[in-house]
PDB file of C-alpha atoms and ligand atoms in Angstrom:
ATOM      1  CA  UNK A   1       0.400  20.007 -14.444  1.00  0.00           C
ATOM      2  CA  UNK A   2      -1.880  18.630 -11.418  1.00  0.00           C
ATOM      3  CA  UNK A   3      -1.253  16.236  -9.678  1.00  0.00           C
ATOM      4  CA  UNK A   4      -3.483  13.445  -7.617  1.00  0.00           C
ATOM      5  CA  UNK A   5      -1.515  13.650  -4.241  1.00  0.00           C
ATOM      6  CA  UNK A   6       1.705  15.233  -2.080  1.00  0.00           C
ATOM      7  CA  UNK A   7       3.591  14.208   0.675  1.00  0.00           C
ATOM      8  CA  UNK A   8       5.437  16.919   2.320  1.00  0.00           C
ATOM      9  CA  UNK A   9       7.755  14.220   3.568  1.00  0.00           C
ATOM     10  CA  UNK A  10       9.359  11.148   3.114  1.00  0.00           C
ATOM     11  CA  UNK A  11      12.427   9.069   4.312  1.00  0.00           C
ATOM     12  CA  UNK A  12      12.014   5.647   2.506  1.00  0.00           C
ATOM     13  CA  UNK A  13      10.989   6.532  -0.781  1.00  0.00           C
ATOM     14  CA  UNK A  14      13.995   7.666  -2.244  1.00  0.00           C
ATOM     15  CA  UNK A  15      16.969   6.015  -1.207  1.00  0.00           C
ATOM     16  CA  UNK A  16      19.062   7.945   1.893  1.00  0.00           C
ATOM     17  CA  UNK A  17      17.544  11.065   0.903  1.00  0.00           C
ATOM     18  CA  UNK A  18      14.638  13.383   2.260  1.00  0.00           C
ATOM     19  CA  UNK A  19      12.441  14.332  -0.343  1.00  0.00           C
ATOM     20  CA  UNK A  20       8.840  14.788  -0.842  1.00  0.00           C
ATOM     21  CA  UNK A  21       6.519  12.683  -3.048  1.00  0.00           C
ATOM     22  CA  UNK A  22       3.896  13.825  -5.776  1.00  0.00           C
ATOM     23  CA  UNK A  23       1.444  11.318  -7.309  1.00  0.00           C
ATOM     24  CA  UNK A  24       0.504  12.081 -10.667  1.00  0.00           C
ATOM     25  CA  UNK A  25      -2.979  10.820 -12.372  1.00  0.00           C
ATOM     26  CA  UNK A  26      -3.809   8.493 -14.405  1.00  0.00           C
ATOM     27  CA  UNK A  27      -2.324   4.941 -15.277  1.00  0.00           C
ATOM     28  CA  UNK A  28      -2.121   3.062 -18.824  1.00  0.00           C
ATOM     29  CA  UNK A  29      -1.770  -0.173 -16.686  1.00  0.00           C
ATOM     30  CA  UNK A  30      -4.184  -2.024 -14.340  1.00  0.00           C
ATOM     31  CA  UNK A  31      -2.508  -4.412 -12.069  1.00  0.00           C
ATOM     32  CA  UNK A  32      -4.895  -5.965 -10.493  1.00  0.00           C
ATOM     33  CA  UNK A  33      -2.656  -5.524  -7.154  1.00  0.00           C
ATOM     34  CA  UNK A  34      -1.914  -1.822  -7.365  1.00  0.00           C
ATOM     35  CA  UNK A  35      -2.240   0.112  -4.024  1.00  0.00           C
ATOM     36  CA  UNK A  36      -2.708   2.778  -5.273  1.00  0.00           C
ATOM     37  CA  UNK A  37      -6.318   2.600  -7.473  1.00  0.00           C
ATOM     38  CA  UNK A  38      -7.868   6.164  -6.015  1.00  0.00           C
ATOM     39  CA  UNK A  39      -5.248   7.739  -8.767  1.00  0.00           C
ATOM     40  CA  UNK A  40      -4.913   5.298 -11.831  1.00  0.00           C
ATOM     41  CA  UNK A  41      -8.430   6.617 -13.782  1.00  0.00           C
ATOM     42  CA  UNK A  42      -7.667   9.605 -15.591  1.00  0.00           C
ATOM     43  CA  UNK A  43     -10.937  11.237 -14.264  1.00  0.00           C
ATOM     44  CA  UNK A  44      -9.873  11.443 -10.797  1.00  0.00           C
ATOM     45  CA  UNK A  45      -9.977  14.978  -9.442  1.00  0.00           C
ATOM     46  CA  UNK A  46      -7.462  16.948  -9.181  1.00  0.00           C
ATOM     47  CA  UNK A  47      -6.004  17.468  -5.746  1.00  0.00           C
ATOM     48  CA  UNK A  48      -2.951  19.713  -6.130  1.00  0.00           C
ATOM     49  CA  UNK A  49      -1.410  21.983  -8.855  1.00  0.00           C
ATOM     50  CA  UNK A  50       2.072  22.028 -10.226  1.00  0.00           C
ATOM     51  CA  UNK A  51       2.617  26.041  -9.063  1.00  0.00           C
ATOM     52  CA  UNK A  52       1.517  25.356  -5.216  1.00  0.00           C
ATOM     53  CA  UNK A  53       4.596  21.945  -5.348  1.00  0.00           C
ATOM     54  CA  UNK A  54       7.256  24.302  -6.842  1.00  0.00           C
ATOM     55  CA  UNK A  55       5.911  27.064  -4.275  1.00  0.00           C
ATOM     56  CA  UNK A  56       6.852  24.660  -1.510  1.00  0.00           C
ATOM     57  CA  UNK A  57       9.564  23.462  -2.850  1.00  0.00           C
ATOM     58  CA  UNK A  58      11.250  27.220  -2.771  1.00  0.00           C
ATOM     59  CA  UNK A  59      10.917  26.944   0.847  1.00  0.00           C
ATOM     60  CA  UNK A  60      12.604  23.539   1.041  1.00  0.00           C
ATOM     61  CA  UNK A  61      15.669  24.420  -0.622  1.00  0.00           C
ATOM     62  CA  UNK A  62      18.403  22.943   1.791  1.00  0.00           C
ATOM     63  CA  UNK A  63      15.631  21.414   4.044  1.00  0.00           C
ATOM     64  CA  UNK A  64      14.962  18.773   1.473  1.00  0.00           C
ATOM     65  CA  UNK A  65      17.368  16.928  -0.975  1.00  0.00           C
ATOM     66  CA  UNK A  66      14.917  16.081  -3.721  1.00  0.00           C
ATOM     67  CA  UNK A  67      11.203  15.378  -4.813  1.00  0.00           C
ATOM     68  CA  UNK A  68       9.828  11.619  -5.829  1.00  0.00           C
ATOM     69  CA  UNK A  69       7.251  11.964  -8.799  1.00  0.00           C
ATOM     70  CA  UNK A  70       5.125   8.397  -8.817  1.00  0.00           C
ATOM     71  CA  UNK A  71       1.851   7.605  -9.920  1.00  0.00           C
ATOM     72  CA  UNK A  72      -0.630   6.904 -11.530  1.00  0.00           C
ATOM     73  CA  UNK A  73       2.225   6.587 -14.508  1.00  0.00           C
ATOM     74  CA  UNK A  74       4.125   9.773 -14.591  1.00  0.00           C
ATOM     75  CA  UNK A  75       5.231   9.333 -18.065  1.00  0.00           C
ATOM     76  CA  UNK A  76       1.847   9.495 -19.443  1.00  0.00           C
ATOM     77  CA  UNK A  77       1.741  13.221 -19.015  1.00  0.00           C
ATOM     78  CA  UNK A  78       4.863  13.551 -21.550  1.00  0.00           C
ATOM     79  CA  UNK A  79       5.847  16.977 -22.165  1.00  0.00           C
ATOM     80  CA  UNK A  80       3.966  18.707 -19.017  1.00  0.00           C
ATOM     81  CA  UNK A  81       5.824  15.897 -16.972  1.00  0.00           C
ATOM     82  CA  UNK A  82       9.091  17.086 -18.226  1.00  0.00           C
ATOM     83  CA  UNK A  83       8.478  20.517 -17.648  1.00  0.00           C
ATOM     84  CA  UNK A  84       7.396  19.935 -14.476  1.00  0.00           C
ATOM     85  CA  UNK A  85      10.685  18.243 -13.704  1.00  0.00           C
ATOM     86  CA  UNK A  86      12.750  21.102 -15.637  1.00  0.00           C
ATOM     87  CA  UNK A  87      11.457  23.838 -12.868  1.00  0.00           C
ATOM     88  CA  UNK A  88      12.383  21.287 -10.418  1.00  0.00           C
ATOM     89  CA  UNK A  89      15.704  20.978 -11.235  1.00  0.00           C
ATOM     90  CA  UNK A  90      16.581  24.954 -11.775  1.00  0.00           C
ATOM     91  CA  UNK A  91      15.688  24.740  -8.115  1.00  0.00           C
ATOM     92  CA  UNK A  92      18.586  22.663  -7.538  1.00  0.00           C
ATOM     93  CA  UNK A  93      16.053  19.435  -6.206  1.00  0.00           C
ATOM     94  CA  UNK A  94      17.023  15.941  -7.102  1.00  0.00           C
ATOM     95  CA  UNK A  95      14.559  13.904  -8.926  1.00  0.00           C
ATOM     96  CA  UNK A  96      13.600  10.487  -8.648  1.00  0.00           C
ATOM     97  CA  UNK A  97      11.305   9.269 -11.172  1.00  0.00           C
ATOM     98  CA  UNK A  98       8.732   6.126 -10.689  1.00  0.00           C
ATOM     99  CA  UNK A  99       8.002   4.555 -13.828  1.00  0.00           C
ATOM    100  CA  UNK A 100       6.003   0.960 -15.776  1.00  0.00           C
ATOM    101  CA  UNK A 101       8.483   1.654 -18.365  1.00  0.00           C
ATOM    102  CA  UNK A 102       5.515   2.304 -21.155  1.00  0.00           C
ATOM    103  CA  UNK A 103       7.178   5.873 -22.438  1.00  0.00           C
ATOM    104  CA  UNK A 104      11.016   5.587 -23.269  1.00  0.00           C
ATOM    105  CA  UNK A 105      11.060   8.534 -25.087  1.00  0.00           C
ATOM    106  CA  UNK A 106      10.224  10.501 -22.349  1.00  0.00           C
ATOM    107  CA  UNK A 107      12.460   8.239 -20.188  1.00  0.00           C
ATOM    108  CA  UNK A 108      15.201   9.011 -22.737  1.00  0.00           C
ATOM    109  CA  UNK A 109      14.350  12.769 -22.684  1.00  0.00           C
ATOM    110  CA  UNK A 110      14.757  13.221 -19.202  1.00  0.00           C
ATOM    111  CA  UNK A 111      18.059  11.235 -19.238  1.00  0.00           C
ATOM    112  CA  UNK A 112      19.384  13.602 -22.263  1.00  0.00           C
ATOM    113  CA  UNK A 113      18.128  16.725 -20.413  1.00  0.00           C
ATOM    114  CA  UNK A 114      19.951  15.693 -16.960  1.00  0.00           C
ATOM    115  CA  UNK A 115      16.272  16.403 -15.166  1.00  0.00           C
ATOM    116  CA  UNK A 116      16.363  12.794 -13.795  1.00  0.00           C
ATOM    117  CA  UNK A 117      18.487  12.010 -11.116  1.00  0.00           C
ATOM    118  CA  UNK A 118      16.973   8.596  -9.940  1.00  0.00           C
ATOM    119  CA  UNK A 119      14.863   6.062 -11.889  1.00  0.00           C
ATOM    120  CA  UNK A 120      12.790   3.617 -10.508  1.00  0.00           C
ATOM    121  CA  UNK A 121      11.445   1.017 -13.399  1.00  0.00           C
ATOM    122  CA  UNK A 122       8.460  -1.840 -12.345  1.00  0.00           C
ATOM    123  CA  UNK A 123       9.455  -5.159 -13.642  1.00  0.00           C
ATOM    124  CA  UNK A 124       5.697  -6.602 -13.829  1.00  0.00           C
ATOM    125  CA  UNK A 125       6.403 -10.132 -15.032  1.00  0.00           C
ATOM    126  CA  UNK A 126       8.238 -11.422 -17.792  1.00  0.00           C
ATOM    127  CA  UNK A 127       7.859 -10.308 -21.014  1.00  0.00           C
ATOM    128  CA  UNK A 128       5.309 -13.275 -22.207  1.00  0.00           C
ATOM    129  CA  UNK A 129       2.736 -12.464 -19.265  1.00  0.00           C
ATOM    130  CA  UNK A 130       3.105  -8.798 -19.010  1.00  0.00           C
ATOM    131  CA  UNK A 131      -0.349  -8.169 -20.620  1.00  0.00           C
ATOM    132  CA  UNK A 132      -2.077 -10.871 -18.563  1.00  0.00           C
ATOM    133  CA  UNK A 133       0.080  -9.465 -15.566  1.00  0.00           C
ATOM    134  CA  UNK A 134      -1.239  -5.543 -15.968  1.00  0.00           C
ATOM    135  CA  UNK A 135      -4.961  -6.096 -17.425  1.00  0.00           C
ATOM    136  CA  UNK A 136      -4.189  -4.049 -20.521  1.00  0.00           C
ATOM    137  CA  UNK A 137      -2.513  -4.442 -24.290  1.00  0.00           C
ATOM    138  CA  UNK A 138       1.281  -3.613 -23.725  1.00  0.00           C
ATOM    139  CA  UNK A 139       3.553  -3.145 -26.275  1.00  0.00           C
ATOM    140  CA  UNK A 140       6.561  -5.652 -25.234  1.00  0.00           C
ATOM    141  CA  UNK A 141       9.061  -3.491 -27.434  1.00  0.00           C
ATOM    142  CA  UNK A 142       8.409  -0.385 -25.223  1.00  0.00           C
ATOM    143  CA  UNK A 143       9.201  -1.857 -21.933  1.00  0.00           C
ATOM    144  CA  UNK A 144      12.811  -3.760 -23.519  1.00  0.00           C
ATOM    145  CA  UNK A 145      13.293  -0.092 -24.684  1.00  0.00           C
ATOM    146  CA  UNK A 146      13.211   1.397 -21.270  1.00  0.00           C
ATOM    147  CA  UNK A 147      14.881  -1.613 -19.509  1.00  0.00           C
ATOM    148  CA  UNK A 148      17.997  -0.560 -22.132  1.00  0.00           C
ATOM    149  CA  UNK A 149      18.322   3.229 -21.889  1.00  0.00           C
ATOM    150  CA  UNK A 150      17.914   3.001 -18.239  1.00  0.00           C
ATOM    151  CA  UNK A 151      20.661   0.565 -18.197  1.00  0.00           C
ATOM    152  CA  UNK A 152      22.944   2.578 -20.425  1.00  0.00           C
ATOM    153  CA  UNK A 153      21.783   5.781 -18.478  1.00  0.00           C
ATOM    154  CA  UNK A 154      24.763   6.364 -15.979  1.00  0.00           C
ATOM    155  CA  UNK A 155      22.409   7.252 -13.468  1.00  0.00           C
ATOM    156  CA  UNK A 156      21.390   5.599 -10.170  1.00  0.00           C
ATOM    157  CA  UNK A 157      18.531   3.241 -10.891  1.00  0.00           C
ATOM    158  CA  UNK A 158      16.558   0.398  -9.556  1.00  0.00           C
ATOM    159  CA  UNK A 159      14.061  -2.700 -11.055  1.00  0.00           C
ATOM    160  CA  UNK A 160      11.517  -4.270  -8.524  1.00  0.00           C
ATOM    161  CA  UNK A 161       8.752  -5.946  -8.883  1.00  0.00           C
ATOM    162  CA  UNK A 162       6.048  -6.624  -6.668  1.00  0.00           C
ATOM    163  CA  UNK A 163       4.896 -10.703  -6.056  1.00  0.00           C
ATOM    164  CA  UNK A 164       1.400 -11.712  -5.578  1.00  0.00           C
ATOM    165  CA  UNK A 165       2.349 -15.260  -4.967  1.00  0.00           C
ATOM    166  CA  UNK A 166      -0.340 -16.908  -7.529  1.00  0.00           C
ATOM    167  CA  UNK A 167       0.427 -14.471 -10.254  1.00  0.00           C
ATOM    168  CA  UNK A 168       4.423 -15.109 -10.591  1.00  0.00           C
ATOM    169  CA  UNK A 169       6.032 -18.662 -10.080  1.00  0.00           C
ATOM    170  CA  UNK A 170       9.985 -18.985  -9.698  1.00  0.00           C
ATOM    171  CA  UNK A 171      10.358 -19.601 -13.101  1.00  0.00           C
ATOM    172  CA  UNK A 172       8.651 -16.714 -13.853  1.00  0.00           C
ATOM    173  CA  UNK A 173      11.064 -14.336 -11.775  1.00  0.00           C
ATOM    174  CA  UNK A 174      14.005 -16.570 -12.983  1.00  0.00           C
ATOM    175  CA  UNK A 175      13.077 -15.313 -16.726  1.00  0.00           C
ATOM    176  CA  UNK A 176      12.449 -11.726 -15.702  1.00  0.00           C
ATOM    177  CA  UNK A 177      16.303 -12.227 -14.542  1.00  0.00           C
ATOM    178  CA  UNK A 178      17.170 -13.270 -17.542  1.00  0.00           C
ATOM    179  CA  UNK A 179      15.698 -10.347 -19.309  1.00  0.00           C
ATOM    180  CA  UNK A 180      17.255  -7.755 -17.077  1.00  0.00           C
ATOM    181  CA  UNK A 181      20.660  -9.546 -17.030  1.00  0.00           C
ATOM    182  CA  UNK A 182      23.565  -7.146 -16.142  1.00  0.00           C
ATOM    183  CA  UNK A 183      21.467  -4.720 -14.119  1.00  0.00           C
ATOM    184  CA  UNK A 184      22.782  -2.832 -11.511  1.00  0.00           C
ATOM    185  CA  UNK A 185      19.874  -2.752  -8.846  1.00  0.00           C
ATOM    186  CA  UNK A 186      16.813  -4.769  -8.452  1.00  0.00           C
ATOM    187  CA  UNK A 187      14.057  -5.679  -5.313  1.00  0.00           C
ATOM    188  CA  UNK A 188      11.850  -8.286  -4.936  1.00  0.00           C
ATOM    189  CA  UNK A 189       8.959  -6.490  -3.462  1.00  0.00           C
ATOM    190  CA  UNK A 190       6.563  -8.642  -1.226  1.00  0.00           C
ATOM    191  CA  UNK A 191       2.760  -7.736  -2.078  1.00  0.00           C
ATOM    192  CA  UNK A 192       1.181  -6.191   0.802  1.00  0.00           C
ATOM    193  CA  UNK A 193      -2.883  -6.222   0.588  1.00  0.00           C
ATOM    194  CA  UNK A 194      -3.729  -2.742   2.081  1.00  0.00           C
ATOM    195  CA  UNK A 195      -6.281  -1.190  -0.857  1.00  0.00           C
ATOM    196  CA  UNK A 196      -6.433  -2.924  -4.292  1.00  0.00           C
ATOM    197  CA  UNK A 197      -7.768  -2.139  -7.846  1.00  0.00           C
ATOM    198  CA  UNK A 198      -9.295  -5.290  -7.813  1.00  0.00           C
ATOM    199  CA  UNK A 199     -10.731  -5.706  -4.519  1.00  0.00           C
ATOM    200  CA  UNK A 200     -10.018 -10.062  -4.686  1.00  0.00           C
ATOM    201  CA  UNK A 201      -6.635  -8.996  -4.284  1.00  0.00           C
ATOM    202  CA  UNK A 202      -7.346  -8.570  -0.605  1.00  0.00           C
ATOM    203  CA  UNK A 203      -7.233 -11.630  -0.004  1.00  0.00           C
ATOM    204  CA  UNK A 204      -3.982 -12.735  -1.872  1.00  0.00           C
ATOM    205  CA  UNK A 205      -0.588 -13.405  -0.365  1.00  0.00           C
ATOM    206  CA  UNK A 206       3.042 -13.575  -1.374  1.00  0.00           C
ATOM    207  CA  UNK A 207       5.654 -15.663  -0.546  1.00  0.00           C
ATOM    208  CA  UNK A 208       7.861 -16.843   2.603  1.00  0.00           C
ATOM    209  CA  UNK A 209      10.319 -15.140   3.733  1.00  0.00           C
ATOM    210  CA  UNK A 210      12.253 -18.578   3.242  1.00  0.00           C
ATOM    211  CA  UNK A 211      10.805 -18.830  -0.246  1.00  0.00           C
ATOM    212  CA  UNK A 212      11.759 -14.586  -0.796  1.00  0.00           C
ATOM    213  CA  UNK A 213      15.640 -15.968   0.032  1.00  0.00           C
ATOM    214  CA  UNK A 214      15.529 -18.763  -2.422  1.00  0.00           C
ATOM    215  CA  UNK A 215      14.253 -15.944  -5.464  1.00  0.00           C
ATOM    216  CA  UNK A 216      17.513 -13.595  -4.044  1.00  0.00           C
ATOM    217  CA  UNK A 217      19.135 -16.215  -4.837  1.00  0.00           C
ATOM    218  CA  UNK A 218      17.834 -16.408  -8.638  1.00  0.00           C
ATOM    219  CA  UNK A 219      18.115 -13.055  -9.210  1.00  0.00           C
ATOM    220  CA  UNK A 220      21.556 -12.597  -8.127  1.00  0.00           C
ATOM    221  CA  UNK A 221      23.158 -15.027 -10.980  1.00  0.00           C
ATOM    222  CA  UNK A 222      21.484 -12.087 -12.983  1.00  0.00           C
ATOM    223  CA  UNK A 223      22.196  -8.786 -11.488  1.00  0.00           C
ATOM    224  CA  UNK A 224      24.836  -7.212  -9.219  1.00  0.00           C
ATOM    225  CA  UNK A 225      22.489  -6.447  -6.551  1.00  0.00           C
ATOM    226  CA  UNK A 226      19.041  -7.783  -5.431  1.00  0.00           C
ATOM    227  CA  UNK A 227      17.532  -7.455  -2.333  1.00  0.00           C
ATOM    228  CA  UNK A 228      14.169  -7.752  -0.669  1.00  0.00           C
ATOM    229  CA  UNK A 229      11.667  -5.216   0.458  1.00  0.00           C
TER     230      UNK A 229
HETATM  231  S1  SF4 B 301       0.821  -0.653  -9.875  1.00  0.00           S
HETATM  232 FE1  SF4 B 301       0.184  -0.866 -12.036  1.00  0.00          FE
HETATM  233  S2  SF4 B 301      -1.841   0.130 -12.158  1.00  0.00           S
HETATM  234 FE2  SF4 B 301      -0.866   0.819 -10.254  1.00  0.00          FE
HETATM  235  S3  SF4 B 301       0.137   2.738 -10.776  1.00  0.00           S
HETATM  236 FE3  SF4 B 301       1.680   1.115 -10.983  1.00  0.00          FE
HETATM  237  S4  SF4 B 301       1.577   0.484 -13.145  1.00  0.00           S
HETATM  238 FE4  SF4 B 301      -0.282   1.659 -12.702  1.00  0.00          FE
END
């Protein structure tokens, strides 16, 4: 498998623990807000192969606790993905995976395998806008499927989604809490313009910080934790 980036290092993208992070290529989704559009065409170059990460990685081994695998959409590369993930785990790494929820059988696979430790699911809007939300056909039913199995999982896991203030209204995050109800974990993640896929994004903002506290507040008739990030 190749993969579009690597960070030898990180401290804040998997919970407490130190891990590195590999980006894979490629996206099925094209939110218009996504900060990371150098990596979402499946045409972008290569930057990194699969045997030079696990190569690392068997120098890590009680250096690092575990490796974050985001995207792009990780899921997209199926089988290769989960392979991938199987040599990462005979190395005795934890995995946290970043996902759009678009692939639940792979989701599903990796829970059933025990080569997931950590998933991380994108809540892009509710159900109704998600096509307008991403800039691509979605199939609903896919996304309710990963929202369950994750839930069901037994493993850690979080939902977040990211607000561009003119592209979700508080109604709109109150029904995504409705959707998710009885989840364990889930962030409210203010939009940050650094580098978009659509370069109008720039200039968009999110909300207050007074406005963020009032959404907490939604989202916590719905789940046992929210928080803001
Ligand atoms: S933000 Fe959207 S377009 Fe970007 S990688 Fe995530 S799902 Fe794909």
């Amino acid at each position: 498998m190749q993969f579009g980036g690597f960070e030898k290092f990180t401290l804040i993208d998997y919970s407490t623990k130190v891990a590195c992070m590999v980006y894979t290529i490629g996206c099925n989704f094209r939110c218009p807000y996504c900060h990371n559009p150098e990596l979402v065409d499946e045409t972008v170059e290569a930057r990194i192969d699969e045997k030079e990460i696990l190569d690392f990685l068997k120098g890590r081994i009680g250096m690092l606790d575990g490796i974050v695998i985001t995207g792009g959409e990780p899921t997209m590369h199926g089988d290769d993905l989960l392979s991938f993930m199987r040599e990462v785990k005979k190395l005795g790494f934890l995995v946290k995976l970043d996902s759009n929820g678009t692939n639940p059988v792979v989701l599903r696979q990796a829970i059933d395998e025990k080569i997931v430790d950590y998933i991380a699911m994108d809540i892009k809007s509710p159900f109704s806008k998600y096509t307008e939300t991403v800039g691509r056909a979605v199939n609903v039913n896919n996304i309710k499927k990963s929202i369950e199995i994750i839930k069901e999982s037994g493993i850690p896991y979080e939902f977040r989604t990211t607000i561009v203030k003119s592209m979700l209204s508080f109604l709109d995050i109150e029904e995504i809490g409705k959707e998710i109800k009885g989840a364990n974990n889930y962030y409210l993640q203010k939009f940050i313009p650094t580098k978009t896929v659509n370069p109008q994004f720039l200039k968009k903002v999110t909300y207050s910080d007074e406005e963020f506290a009032s959404l907490k507040n939604i989202m916590e008739k719905y789940v046992s934790f929210c928080d803001i990030r």
